[in-house]
PDB file of N, CA, C and O in Angstrom:
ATOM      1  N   UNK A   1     126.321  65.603 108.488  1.00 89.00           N
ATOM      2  CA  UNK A   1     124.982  65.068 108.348  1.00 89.00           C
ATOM      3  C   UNK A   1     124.709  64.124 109.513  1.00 89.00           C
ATOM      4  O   UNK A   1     125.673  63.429 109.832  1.00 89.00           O
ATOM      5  N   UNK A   2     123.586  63.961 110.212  1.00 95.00           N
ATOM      6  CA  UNK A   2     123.067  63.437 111.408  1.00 95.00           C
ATOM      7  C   UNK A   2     121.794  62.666 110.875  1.00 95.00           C
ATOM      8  O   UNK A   2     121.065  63.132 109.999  1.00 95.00           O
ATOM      9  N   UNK A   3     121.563  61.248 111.581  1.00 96.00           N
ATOM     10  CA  UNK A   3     120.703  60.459 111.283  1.00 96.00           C
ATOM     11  C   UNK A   3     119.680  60.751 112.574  1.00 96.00           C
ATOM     12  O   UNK A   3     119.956  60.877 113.767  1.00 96.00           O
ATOM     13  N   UNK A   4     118.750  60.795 112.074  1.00 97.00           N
ATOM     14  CA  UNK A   4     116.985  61.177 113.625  1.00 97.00           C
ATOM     15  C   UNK A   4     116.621  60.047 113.486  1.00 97.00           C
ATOM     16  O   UNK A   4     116.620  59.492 112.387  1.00 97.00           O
ATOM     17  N   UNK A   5     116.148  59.348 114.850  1.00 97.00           N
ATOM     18  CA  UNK A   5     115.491  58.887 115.123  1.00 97.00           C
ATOM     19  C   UNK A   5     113.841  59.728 116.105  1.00 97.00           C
ATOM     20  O   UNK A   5     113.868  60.295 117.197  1.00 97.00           O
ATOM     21  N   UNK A   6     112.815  59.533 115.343  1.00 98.00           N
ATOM     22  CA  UNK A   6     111.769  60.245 115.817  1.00 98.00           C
ATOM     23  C   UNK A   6     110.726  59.236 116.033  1.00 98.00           C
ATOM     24  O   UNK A   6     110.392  58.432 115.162  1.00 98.00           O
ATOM     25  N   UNK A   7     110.109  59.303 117.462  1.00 98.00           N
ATOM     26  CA  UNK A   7     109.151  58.176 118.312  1.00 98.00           C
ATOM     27  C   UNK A   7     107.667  59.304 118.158  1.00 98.00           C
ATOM     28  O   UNK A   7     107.797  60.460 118.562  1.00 98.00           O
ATOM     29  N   UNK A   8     106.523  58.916 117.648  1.00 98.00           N
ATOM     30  CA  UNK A   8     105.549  59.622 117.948  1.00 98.00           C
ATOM     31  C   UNK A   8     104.575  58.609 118.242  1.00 98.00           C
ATOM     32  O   UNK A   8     104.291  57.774 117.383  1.00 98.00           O
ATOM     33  N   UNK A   9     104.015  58.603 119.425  1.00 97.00           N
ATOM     34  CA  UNK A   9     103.385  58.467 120.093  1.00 97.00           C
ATOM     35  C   UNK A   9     101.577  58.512 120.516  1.00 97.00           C
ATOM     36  O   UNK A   9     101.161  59.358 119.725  1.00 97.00           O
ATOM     37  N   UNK A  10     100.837  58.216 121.022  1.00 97.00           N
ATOM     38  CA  UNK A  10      99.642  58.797 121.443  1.00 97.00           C
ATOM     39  C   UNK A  10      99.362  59.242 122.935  1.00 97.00           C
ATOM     40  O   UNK A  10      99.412  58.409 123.840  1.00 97.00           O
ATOM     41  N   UNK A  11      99.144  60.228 123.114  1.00 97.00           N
ATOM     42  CA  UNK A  11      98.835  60.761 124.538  1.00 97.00           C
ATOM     43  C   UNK A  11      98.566  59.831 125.650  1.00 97.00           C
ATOM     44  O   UNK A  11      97.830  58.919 125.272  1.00 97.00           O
ATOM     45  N   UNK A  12      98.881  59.749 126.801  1.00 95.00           N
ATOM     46  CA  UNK A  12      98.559  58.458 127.321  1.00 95.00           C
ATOM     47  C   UNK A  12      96.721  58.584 127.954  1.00 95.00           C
ATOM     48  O   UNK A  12      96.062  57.726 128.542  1.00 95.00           O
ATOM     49  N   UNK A  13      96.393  59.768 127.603  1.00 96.00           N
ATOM     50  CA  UNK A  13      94.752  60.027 127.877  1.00 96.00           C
ATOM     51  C   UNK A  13      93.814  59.260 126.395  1.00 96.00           C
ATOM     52  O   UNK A  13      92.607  59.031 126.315  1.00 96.00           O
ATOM     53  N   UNK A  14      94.800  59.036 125.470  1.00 97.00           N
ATOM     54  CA  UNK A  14      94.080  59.190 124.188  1.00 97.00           C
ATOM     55  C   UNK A  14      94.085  57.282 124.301  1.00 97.00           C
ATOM     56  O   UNK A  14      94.939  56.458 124.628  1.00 97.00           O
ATOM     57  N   UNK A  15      92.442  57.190 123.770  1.00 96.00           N
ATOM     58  CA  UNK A  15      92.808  55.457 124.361  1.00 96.00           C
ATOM     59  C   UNK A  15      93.131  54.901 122.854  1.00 96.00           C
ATOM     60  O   UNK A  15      92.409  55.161 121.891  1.00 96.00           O
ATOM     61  N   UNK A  16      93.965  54.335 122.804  1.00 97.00           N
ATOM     62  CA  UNK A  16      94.879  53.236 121.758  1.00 97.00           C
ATOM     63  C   UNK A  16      93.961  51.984 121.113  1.00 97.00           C
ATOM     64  O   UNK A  16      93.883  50.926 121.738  1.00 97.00           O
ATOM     65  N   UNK A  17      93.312  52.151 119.907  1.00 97.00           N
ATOM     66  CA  UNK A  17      92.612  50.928 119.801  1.00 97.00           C
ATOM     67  C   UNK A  17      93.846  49.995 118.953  1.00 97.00           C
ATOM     68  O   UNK A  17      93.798  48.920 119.551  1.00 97.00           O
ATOM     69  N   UNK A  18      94.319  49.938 118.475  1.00 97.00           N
ATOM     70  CA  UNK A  18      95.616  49.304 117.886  1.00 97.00           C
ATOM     71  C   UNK A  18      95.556  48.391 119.242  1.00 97.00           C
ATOM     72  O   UNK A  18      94.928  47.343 119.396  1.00 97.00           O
ATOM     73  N   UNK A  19      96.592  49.251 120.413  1.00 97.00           N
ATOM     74  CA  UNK A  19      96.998  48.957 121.120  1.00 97.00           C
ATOM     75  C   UNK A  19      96.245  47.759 121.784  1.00 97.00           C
ATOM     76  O   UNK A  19      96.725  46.626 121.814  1.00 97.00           O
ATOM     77  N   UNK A  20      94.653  48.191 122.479  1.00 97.00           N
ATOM     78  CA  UNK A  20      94.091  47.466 122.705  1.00 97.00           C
ATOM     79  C   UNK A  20      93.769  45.956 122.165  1.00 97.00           C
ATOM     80  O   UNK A  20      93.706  44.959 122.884  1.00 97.00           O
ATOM     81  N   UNK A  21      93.576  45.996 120.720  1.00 98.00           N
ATOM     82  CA  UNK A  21      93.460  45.018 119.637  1.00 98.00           C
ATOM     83  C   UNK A  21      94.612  44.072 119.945  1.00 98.00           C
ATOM     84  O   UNK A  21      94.287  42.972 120.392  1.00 98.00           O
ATOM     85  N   UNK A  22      95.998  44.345 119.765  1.00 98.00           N
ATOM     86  CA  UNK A  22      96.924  43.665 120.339  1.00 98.00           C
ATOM     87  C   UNK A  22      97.058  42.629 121.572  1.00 98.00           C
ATOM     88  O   UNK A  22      97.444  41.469 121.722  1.00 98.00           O
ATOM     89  N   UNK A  23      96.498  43.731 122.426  1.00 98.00           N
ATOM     90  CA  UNK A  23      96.804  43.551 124.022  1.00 98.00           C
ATOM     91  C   UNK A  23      96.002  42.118 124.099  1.00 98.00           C
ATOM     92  O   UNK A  23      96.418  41.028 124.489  1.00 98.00           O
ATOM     93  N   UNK A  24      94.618  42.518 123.557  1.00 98.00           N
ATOM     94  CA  UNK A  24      93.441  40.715 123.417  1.00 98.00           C
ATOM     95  C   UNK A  24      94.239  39.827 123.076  1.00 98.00           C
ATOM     96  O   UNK A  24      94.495  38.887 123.829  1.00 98.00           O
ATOM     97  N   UNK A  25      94.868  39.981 121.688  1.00 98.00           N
ATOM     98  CA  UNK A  25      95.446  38.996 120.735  1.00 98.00           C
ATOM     99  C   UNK A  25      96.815  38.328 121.554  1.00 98.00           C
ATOM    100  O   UNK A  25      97.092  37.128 121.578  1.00 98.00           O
ATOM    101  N   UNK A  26      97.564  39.400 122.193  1.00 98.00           N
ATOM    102  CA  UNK A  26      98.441  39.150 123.235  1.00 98.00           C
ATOM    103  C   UNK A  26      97.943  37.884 124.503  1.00 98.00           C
ATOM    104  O   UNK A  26      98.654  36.930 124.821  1.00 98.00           O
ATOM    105  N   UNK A  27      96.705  38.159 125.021  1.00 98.00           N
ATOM    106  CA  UNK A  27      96.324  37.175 126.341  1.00 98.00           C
ATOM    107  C   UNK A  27      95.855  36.210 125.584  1.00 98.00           C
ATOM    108  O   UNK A  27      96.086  35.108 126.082  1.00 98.00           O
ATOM    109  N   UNK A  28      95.137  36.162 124.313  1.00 98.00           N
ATOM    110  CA  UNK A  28      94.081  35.281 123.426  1.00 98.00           C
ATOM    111  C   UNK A  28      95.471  33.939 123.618  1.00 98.00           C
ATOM    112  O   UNK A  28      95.226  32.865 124.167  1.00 98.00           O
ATOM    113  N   UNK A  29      96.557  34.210 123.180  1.00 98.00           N
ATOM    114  CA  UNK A  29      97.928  33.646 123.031  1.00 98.00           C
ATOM    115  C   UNK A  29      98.530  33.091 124.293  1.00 98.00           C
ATOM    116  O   UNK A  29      99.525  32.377 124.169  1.00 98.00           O
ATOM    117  N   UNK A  30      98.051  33.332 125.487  1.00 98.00           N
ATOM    118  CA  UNK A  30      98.391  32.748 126.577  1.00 98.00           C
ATOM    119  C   UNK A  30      99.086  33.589 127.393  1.00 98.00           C
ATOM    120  O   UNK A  30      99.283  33.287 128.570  1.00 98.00           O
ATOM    121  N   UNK A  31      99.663  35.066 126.703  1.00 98.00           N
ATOM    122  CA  UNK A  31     100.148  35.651 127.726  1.00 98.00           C
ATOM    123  C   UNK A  31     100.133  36.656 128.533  1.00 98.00           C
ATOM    124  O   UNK A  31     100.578  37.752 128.192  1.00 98.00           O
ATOM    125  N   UNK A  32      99.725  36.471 129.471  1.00 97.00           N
ATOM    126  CA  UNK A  32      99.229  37.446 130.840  1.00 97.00           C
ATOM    127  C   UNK A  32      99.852  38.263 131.068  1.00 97.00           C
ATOM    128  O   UNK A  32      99.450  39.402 131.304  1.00 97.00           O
ATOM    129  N   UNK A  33     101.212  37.829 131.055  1.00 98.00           N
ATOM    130  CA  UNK A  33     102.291  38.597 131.335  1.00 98.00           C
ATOM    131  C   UNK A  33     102.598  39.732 130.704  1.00 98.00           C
ATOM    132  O   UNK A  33     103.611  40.304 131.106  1.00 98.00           O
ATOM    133  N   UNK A  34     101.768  40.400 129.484  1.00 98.00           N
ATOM    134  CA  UNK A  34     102.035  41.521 128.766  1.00 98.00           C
ATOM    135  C   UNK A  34     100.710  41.998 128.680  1.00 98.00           C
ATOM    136  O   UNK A  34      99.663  41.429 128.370  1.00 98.00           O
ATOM    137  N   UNK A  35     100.984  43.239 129.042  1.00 97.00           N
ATOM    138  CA  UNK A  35      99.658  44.400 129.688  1.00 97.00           C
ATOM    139  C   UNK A  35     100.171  46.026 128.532  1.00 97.00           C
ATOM    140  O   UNK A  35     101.106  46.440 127.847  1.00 97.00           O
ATOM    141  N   UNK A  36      98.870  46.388 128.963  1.00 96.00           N
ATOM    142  CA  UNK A  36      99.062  47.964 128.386  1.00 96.00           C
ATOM    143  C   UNK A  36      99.877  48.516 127.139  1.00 96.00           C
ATOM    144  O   UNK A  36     100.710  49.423 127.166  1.00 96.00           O
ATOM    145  N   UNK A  37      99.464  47.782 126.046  1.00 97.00           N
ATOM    146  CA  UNK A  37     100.327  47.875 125.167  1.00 97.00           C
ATOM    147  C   UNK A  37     100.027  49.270 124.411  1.00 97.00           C
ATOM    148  O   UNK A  37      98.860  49.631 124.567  1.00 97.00           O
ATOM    149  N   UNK A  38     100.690  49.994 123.753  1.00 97.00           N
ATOM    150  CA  UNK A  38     100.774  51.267 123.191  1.00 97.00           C
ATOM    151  C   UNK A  38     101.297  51.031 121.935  1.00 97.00           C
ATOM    152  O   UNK A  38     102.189  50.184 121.877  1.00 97.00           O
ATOM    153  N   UNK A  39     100.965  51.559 120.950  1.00 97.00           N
ATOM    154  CA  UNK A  39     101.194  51.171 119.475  1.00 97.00           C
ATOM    155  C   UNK A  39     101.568  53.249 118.970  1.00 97.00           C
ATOM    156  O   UNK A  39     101.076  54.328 119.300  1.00 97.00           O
ATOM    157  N   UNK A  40     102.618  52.810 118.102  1.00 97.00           N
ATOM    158  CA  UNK A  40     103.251  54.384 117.640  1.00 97.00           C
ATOM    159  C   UNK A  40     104.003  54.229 116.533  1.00 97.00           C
ATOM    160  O   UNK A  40     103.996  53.029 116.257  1.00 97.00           O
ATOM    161  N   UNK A  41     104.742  54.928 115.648  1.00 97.00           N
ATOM    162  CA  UNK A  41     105.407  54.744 115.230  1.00 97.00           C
ATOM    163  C   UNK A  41     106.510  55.612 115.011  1.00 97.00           C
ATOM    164  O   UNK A  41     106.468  56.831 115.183  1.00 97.00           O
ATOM    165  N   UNK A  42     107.689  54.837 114.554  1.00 98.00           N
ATOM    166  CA  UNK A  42     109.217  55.549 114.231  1.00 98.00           C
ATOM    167  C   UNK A  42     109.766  55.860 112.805  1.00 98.00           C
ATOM    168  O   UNK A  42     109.861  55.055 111.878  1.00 98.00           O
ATOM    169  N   UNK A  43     110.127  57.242 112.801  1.00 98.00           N
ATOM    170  CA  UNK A  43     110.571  57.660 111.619  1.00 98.00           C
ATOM    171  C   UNK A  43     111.745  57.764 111.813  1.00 98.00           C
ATOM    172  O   UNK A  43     112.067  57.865 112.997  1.00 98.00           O
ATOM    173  N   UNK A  44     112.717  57.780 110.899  1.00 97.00           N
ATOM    174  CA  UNK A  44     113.998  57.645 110.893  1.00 97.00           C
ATOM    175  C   UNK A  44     114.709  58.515 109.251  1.00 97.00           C
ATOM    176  O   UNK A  44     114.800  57.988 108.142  1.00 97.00           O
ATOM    177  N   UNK A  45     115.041  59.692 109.576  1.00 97.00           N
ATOM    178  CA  UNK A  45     115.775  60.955 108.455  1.00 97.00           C
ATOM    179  C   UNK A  45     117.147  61.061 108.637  1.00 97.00           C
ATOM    180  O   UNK A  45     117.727  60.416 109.511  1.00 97.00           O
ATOM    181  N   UNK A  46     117.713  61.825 107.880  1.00 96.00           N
ATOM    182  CA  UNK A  46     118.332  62.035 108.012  1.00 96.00           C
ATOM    183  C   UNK A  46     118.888  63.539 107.480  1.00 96.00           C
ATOM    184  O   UNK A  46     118.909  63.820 106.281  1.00 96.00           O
ATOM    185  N   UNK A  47     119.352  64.499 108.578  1.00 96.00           N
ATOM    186  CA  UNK A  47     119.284  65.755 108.412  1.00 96.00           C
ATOM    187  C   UNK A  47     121.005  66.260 107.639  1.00 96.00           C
ATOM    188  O   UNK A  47     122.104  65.709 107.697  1.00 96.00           O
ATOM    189  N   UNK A  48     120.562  67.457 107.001  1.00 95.00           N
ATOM    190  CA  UNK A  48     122.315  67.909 106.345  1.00 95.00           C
ATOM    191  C   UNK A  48     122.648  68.954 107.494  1.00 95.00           C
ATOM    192  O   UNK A  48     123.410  69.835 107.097  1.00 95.00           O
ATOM    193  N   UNK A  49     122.370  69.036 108.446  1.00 94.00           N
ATOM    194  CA  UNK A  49     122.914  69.700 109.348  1.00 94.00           C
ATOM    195  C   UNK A  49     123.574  69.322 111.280  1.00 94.00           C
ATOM    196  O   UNK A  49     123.020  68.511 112.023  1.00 94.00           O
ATOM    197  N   UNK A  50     125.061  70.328 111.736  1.00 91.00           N
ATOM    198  CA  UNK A  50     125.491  69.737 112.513  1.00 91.00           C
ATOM    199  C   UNK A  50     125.417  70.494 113.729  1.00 91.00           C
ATOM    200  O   UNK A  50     125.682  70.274 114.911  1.00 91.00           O
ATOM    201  N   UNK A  51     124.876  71.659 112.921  1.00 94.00           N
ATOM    202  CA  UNK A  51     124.479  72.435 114.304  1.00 94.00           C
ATOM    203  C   UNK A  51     123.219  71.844 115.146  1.00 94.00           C
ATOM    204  O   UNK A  51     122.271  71.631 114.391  1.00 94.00           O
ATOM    205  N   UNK A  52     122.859  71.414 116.951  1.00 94.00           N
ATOM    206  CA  UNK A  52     122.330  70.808 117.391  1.00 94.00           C
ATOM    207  C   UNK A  52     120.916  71.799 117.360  1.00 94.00           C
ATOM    208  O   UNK A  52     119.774  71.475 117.033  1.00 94.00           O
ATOM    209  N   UNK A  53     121.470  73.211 117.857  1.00 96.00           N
ATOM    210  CA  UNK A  53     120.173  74.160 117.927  1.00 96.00           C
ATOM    211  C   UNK A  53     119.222  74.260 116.494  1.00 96.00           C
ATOM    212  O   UNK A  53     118.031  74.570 116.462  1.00 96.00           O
ATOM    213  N   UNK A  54     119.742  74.051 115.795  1.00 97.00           N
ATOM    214  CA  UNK A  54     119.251  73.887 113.787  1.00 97.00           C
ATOM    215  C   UNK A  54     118.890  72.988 113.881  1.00 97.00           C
ATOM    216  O   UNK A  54     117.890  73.064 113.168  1.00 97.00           O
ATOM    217  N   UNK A  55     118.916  71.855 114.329  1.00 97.00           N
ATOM    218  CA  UNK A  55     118.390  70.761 114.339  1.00 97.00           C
ATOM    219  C   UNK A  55     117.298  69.841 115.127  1.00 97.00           C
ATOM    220  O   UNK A  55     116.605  68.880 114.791  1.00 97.00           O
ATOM    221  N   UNK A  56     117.449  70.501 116.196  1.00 97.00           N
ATOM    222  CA  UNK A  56     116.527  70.556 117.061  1.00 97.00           C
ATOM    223  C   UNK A  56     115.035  71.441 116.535  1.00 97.00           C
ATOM    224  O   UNK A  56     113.957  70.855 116.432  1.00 97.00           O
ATOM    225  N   UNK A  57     115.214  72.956 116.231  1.00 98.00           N
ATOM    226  CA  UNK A  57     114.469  73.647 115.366  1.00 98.00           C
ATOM    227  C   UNK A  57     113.892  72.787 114.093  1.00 98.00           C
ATOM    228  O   UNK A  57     112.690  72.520 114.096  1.00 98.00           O
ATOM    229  N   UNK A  58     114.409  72.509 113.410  1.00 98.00           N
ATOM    230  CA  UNK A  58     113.811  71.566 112.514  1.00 98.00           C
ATOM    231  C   UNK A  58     112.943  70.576 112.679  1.00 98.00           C
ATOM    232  O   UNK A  58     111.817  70.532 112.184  1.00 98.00           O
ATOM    233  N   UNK A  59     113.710  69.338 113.742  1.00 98.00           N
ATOM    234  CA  UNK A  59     112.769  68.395 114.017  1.00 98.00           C
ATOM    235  C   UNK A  59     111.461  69.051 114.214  1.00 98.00           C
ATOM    236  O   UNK A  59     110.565  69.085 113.370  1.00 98.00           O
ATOM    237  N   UNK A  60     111.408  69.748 115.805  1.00 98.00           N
ATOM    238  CA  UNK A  60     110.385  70.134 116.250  1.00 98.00           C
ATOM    239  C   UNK A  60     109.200  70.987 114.890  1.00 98.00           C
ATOM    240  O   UNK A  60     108.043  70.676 114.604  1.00 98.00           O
ATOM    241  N   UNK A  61     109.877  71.845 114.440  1.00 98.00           N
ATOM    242  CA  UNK A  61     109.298  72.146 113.415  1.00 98.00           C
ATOM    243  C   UNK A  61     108.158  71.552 112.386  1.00 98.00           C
ATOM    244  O   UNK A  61     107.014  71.970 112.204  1.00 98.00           O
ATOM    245  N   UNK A  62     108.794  70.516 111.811  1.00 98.00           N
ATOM    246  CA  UNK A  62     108.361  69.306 111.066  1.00 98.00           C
ATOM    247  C   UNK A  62     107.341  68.327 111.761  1.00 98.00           C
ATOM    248  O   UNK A  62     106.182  68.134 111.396  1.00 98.00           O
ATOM    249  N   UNK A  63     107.943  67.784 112.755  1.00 98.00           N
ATOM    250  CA  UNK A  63     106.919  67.222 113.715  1.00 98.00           C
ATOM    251  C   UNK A  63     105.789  67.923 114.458  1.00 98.00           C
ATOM    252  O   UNK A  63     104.774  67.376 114.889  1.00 98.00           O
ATOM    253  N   UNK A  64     106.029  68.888 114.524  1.00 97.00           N
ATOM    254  CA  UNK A  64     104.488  69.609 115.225  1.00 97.00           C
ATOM    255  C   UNK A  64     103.680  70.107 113.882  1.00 97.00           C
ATOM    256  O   UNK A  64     102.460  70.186 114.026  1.00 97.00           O
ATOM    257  N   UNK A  65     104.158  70.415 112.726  1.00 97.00           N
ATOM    258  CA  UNK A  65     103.412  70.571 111.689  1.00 97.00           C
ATOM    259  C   UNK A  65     103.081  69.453 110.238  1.00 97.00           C
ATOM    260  O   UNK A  65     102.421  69.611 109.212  1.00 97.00           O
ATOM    261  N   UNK A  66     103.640  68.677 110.604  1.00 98.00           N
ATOM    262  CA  UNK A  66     103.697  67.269 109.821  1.00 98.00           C
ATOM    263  C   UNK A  66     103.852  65.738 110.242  1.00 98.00           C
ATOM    264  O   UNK A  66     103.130  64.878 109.737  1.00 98.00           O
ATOM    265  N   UNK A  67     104.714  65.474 111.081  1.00 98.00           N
ATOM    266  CA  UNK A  67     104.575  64.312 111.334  1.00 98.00           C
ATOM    267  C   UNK A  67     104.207  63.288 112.853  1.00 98.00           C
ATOM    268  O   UNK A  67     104.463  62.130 113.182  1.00 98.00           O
ATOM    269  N   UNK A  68     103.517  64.392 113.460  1.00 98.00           N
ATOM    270  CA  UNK A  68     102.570  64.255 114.538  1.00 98.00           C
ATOM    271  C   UNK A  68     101.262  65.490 114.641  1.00 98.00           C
ATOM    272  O   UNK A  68     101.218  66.640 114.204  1.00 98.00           O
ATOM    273  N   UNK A  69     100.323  64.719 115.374  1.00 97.00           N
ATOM    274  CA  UNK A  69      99.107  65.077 115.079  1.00 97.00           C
ATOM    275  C   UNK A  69      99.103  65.577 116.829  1.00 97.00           C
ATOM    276  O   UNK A  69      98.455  64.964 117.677  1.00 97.00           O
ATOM    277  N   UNK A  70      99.815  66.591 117.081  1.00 96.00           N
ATOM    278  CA  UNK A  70      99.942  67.045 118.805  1.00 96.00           C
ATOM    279  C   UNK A  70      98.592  67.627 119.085  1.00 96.00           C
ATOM    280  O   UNK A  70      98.670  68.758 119.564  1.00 96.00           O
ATOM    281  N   UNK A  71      97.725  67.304 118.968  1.00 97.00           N
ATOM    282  CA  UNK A  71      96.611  67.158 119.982  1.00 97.00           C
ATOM    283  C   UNK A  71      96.609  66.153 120.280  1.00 97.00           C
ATOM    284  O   UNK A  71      96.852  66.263 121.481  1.00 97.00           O
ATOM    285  N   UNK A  72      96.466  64.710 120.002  1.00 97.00           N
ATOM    286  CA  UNK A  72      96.333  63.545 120.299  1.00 97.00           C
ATOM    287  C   UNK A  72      98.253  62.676 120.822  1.00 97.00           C
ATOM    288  O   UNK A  72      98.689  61.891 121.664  1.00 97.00           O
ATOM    289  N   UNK A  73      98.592  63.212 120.065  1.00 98.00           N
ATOM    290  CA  UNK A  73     100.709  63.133 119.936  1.00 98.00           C
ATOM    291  C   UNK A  73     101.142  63.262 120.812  1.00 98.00           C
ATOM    292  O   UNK A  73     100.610  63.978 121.660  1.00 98.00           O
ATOM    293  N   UNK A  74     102.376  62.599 121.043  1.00 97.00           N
ATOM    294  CA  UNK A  74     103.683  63.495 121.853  1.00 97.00           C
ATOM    295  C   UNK A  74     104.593  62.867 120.960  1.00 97.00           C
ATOM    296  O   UNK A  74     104.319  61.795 120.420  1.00 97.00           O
ATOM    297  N   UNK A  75     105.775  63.539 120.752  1.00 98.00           N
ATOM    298  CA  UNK A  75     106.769  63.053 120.087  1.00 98.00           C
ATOM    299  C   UNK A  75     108.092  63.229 121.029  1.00 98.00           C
ATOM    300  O   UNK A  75     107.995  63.781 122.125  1.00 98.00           O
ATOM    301  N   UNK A  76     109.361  62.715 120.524  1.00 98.00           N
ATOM    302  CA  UNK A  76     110.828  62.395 120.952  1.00 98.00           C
ATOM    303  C   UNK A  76     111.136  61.917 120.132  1.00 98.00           C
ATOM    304  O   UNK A  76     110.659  61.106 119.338  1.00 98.00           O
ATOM    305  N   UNK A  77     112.727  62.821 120.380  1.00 98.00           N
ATOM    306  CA  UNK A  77     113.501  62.389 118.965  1.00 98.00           C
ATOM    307  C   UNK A  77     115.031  62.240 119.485  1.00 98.00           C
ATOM    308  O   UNK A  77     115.409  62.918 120.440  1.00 98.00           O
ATOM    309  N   UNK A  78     115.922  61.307 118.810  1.00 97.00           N
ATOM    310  CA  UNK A  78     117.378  61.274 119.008  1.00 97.00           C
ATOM    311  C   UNK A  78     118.112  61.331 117.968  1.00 97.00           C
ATOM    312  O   UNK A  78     117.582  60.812 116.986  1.00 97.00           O
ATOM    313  N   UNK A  79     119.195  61.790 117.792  1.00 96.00           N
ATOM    314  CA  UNK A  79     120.397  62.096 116.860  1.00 96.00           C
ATOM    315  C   UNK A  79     120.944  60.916 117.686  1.00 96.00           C
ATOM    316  O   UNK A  79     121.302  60.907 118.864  1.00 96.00           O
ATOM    317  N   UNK A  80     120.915  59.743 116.614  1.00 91.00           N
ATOM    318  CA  UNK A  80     121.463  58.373 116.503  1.00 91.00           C
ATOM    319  C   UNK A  80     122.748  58.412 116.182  1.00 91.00           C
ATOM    320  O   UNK A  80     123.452  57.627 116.818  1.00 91.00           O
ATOM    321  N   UNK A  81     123.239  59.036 115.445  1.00 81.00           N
ATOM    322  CA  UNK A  81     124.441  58.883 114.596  1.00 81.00           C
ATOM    323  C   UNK A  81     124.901  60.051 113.491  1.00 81.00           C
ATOM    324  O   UNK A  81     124.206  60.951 113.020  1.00 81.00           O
ATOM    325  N   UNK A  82     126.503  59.691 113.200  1.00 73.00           N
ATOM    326  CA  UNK A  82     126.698  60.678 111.592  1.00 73.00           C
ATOM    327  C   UNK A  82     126.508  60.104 110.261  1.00 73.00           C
ATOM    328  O   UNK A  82     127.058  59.111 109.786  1.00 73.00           O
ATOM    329  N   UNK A  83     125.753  60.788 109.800  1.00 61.00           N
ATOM    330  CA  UNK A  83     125.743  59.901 108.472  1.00 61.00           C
ATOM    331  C   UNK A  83     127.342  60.207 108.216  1.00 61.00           C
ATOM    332  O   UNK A  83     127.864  61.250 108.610  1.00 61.00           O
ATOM    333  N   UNK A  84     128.310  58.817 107.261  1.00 64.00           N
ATOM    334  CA  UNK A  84     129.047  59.587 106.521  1.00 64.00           C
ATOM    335  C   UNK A  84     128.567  60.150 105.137  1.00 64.00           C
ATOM    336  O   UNK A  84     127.782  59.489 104.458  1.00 64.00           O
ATOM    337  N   UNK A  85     128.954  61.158 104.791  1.00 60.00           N
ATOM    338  CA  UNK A  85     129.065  61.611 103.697  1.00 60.00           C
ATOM    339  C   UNK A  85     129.858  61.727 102.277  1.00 60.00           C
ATOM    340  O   UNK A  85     129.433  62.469 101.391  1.00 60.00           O
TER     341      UNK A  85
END
């Protein structure tokens, strides 16, 4: 068993109002020093399988039909770890 880490994202064409909202609240706070912020989020599963090609198939699977919205999306994913079992 393998633990995913999965990053989905927004297109970098697709403009981020999160992001933006932040970014104000960020300078509102004094700091200049942090620009272009991008807002996404991370899912984290964990799969019963050790084959990489099965697993790979899956993610992608799942994520292009459930847990990203790939018109607007991009996703990436890592096999973090083994679960023990």
């Amino acid at each position: 068993m393998k633990k995913i880490e999965l990053i989905v994202t927004l297109q970098p064409q697709v403009l981020d109002t999160q992001g933006e909202a932040l970014n104000r609240a960020v300078h509102e706070l004094g700091h200049e020093e942090i620009n272009d912020i991008r807002v996404g989020k991370v899912l984290y599963f964990d799969i019963d399988e050790t084959d990489e090609t099965k697993i790979d198939e899956s993610v992608r699977r799942l994520s292009e039909k459930l847990f990203a919205n790939t018109v607007i999306e991009t996703y990436s994913y890592t096999i973090i770890d083994e679960v023990a079992e």
